[in-house]
Short mmCIF file of C-alpha atoms and ligand atoms in Angstrom, two decimals:
data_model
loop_
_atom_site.label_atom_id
_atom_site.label_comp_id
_atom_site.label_asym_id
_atom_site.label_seq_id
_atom_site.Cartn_x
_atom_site.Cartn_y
_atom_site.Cartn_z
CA UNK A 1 129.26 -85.96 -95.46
CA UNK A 2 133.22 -86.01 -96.34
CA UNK A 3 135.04 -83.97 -94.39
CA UNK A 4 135.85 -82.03 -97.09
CA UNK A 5 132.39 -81.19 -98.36
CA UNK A 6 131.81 -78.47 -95.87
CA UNK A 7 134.92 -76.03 -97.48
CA UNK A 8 133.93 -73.58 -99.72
CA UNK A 9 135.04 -73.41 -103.63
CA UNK A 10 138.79 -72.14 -104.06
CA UNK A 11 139.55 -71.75 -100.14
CA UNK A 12 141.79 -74.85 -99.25
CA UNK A 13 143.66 -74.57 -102.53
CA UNK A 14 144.26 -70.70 -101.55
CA UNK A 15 145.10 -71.50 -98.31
CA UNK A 16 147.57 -74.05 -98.80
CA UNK A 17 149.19 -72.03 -102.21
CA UNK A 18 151.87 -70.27 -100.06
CA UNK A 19 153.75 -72.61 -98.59
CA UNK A 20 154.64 -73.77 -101.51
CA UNK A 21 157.39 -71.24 -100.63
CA UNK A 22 158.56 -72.98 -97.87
CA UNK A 23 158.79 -76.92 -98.87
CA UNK A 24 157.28 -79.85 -100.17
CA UNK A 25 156.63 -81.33 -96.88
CA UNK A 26 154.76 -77.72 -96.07
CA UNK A 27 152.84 -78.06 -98.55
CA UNK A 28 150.98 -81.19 -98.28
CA UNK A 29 150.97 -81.07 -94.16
CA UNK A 30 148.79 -77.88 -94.84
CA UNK A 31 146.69 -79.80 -97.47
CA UNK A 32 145.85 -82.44 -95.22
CA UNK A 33 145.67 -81.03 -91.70
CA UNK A 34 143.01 -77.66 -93.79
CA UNK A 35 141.17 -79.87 -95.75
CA UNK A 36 140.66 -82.93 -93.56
CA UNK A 37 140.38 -81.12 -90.19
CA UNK A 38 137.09 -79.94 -89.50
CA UNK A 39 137.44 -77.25 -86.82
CA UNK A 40 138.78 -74.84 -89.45
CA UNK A 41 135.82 -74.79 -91.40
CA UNK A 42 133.95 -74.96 -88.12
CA UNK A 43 135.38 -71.76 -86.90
CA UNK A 44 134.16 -70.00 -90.19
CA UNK A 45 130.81 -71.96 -90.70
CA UNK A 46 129.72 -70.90 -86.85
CA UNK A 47 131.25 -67.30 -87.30
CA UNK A 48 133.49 -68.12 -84.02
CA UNK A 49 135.83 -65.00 -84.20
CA UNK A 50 135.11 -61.39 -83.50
CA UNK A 51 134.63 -59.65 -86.60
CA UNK A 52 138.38 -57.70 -86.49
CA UNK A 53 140.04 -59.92 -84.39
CA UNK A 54 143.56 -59.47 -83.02
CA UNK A 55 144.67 -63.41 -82.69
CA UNK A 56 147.52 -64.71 -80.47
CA UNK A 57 148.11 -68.66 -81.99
CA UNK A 58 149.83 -70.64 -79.52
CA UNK A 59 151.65 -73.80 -80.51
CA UNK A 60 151.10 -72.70 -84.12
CA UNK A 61 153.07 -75.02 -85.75
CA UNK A 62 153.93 -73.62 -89.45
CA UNK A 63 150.87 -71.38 -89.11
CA UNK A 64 148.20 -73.25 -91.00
CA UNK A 65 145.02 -71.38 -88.64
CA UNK A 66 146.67 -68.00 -90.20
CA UNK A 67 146.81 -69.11 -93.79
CA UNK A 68 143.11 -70.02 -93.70
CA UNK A 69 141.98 -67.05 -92.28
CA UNK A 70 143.66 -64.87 -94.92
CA UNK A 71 142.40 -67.18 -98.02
CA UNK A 72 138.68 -66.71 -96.19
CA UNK A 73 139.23 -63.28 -96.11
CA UNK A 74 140.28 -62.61 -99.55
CA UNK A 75 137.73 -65.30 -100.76
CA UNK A 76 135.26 -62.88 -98.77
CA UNK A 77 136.53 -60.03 -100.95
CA UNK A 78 136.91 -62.10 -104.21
CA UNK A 79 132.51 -62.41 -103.49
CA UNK A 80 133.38 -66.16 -103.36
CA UNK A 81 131.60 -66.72 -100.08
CA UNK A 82 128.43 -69.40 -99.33
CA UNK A 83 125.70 -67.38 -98.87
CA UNK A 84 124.39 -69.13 -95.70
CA UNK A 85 128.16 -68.60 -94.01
CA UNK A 86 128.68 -65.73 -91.73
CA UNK A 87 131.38 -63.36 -93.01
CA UNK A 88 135.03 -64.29 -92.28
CA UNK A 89 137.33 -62.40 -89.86
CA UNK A 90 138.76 -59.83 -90.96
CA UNK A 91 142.40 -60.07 -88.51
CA UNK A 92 143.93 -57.34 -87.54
CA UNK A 93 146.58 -59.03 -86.70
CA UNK A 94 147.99 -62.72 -86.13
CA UNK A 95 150.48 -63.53 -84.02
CA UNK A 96 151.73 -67.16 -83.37
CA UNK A 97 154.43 -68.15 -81.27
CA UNK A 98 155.83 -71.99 -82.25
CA UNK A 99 158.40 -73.83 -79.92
CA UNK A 100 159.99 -75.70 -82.97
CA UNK A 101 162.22 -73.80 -85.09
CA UNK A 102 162.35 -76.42 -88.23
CA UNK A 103 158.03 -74.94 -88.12
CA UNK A 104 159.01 -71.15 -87.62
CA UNK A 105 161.12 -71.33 -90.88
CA UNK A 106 158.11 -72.99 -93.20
CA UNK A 107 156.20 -70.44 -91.63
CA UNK A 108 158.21 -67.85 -92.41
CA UNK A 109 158.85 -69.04 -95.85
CA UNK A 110 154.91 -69.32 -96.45
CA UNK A 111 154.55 -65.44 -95.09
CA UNK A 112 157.50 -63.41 -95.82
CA UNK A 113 159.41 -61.39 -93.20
CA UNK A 114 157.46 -58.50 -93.53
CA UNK A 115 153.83 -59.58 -94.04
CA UNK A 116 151.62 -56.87 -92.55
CA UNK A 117 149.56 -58.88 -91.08
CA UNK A 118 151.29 -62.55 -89.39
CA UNK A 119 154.77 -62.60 -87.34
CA UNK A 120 155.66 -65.91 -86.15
CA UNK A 121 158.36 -66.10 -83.20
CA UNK A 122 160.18 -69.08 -82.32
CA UNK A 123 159.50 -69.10 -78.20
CA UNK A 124 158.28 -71.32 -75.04
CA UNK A 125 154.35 -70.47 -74.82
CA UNK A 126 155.57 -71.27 -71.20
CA UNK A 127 157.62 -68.34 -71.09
CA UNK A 128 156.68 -65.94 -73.93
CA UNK A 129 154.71 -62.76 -73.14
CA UNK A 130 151.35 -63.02 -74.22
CA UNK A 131 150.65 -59.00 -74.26
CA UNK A 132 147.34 -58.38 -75.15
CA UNK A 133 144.90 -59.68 -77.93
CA UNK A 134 141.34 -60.43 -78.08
CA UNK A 135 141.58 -63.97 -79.16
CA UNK A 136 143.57 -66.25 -78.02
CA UNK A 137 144.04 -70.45 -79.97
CA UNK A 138 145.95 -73.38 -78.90
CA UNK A 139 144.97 -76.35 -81.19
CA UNK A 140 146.52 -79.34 -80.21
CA UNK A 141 148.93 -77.76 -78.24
CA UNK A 142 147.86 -77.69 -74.47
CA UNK A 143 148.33 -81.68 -73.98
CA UNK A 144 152.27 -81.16 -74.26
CA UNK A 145 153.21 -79.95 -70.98
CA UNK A 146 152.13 -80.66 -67.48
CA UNK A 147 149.06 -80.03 -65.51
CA UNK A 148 150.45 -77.22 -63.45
CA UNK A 149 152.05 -75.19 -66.45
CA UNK A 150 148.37 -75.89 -68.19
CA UNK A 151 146.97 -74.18 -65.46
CA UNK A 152 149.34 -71.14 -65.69
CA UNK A 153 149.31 -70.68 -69.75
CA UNK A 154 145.38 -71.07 -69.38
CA UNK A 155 145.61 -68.58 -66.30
CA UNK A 156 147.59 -65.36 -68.46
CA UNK A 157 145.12 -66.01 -71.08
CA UNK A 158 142.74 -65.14 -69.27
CA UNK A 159 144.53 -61.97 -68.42
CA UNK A 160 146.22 -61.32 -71.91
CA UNK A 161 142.34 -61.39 -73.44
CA UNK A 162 140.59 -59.67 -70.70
CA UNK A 163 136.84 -59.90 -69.89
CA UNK A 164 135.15 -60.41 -73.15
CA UNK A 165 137.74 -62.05 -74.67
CA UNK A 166 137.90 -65.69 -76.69
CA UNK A 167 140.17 -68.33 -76.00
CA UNK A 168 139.00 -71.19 -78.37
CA UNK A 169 141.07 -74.60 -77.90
CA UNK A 170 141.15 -78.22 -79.01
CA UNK A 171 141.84 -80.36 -76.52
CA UNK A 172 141.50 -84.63 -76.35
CA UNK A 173 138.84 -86.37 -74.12
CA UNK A 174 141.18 -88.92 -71.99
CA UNK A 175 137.82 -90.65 -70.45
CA UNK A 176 136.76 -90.63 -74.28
CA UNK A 177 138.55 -94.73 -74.16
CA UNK A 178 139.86 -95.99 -77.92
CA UNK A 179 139.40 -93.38 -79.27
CA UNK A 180 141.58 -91.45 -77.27
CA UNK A 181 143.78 -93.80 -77.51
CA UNK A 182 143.72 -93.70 -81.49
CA UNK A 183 143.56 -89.75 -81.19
CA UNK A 184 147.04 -90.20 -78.89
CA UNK A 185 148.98 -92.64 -81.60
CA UNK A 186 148.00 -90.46 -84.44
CA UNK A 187 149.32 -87.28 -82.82
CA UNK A 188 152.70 -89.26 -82.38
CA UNK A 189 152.71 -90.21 -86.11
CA UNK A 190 152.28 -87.17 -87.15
CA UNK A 191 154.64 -85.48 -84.44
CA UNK A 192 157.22 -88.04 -85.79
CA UNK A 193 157.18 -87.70 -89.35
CA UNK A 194 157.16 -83.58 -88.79
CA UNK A 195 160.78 -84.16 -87.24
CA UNK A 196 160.11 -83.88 -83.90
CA UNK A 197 161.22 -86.33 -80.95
CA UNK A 198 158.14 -88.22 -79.60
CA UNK A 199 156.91 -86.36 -76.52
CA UNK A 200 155.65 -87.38 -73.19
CA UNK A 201 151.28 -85.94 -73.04
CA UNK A 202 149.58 -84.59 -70.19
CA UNK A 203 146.33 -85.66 -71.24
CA UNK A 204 142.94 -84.85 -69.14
CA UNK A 205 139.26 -85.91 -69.04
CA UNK A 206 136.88 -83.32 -70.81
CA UNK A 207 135.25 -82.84 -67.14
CA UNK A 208 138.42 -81.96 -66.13
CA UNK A 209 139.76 -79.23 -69.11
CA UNK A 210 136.43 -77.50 -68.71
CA UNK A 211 136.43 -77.89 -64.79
CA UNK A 212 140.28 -76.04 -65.09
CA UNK A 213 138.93 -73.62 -67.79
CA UNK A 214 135.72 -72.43 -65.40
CA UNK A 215 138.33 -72.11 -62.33
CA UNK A 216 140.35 -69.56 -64.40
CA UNK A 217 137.65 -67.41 -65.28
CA UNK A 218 136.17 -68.82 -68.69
CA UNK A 219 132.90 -69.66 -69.44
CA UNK A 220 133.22 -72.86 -71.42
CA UNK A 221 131.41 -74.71 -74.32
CA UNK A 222 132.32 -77.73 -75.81
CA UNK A 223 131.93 -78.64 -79.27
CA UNK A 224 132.47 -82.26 -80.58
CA UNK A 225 135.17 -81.68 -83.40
CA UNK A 226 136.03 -84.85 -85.01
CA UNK A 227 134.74 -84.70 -88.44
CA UNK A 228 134.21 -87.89 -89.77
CA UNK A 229 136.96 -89.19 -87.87
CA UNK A 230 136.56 -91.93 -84.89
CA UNK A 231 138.79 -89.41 -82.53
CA UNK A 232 138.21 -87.68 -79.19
CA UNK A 233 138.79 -84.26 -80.12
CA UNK A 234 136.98 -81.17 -78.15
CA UNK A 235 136.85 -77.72 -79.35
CA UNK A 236 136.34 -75.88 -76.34
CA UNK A 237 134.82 -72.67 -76.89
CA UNK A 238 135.72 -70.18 -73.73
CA UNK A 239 134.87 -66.61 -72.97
CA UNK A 240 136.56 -64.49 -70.50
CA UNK A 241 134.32 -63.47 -67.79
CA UNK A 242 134.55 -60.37 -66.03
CA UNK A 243 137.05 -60.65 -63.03
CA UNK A 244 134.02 -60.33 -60.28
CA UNK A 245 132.07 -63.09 -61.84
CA UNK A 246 135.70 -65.81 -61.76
CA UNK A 247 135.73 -67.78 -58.73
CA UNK A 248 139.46 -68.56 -58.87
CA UNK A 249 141.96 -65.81 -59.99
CA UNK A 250 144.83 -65.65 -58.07
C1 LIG B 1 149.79 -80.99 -82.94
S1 LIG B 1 150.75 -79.59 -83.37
C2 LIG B 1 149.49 -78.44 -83.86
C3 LIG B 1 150.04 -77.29 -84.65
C4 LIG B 1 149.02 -76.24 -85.03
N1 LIG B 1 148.33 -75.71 -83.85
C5 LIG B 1 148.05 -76.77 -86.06
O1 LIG B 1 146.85 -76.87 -85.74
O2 LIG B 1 148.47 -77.09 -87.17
C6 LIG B 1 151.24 -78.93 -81.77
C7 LIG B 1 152.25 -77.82 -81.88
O3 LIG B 1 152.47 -77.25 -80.60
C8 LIG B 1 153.84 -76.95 -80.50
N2 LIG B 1 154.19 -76.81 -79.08
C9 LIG B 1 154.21 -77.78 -78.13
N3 LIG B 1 154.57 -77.27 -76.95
C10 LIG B 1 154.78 -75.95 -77.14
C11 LIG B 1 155.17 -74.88 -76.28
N4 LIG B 1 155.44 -75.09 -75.00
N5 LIG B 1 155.28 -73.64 -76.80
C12 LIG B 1 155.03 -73.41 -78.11
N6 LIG B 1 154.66 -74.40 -78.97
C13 LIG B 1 154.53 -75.65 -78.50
C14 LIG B 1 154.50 -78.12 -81.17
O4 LIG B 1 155.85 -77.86 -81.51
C15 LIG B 1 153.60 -78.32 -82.36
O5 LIG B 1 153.99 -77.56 -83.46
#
């Protein structure tokens, strides 16, 4: 299977149509990273999200996770849907805060100002208030700051959320060997040719991200999330527990 065979009819080229708006370079990153990633069709395929969710994006870079969810949505609507898929998410509302302003503007461009539905802010998930959602996503994001500031973002997720909630995240598998290592040097291609400076990555072992994720309060599954790709990518799949049941809330 190609990791494009799993996408239904019509939704990558809807997803990817609006940001045309913004530039070329928008464009064909959201070509690439929707159709050749396979945790966005995995979030739809396994019916992930709450039916109505209310989504805080974290490190959403020029908001690719929100385009898809609106093209399944209207696709939904359109009745262009598999029949053996759950129904997409219907968002209430999708919030995504990105640290690099050159990615707030595509995103804007690809959304408009006033889209009812997606605001992008230009913040520090490190210092932004989270307020309150029901789903919280940081894909890719998590790895570029250090342990102790993972532990805190993780930590008012938990509270933003509540018990109940769903924090899904993609993290790398450091003990995962080459290809972690391959994983690593692609994220600072890509990084790199996106205009950023290369950073420094506070990577973990899996045992560890799900042994931080637990201590906050989460109940944790992984999912392998690779595709067809030799990386050492982990969706990790984590639901809020109710405060009596966490064993380490400060
Ligand atoms: C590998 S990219 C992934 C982007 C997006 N989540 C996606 O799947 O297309 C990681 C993103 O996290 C952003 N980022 C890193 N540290 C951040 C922080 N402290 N606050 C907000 N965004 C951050 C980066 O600027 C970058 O856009």
């Amino acid at each position: 299977m190609t990791p494009f065979s799993a996408i239904p009819d019509g939704l990558l080229a809807r997803a990817c149509e609006r940001f045309r708006r913004a530039d070329r370079f928008a464009y064909h990153y959201a070509r690439g990273k929707l159709g050749g990633d396979a945790i966005f069709a995995e979030l739809l395929r396994r019916g992930l999200l709450p039916a109505r969710p209310d989504v805080l994006d974290l490190g959403c870079g020029q908001g690719s996770l929100f385009a898809w969810l609106l093209a399944a949505a209207e696709q939904h609507a359109d009745g262009r849907w598999p029949a053996d898929w759950p129904p997409p998410p219907q968002p209430v509302r999708l919030r995504g805060v990105e640290l690099m302003p050159r990615d707030v503007w595509r995103a804007r461009q690809a959304f408009g100002a006033d889209h009812p539905l997606v605001r992008v802010e230009q913040g520090d998930m490190n210092a932004v208030d989270f307020g309150r959602c029901d789903v919280v996503t940081i894909l890719d994001a998590l790895h570029y700051f250090d342990h102790d500031r993972q532990r805190q973002v993780v930590r008012r997720i938990r509270r933003a959320i509540g018990p109940g909630g769903l924090f899904v995240t993609r993290v790398g598998d450091e003990a995962a060997g080459w290809p972690f290592a391959l994983s690593t040097w692609v994220d600072h291609v890509v990084t790199f040719l996106r205009g950023h400076r290369l950073p420094r990555l506070y990577a973990r072992p899996l045992a560890d991200w799900r042994a931080l994720l637990q201590q906050e309060g989460f109940a944790v599954e992984s999912l392998d999330m690779n595709g067809a790709l030799p990386f050492a990518n982990v969706m990790l799949v984590c639901r809020a527990l109710p405060e009596d049941a966490a064993p380490a809330i400060a």
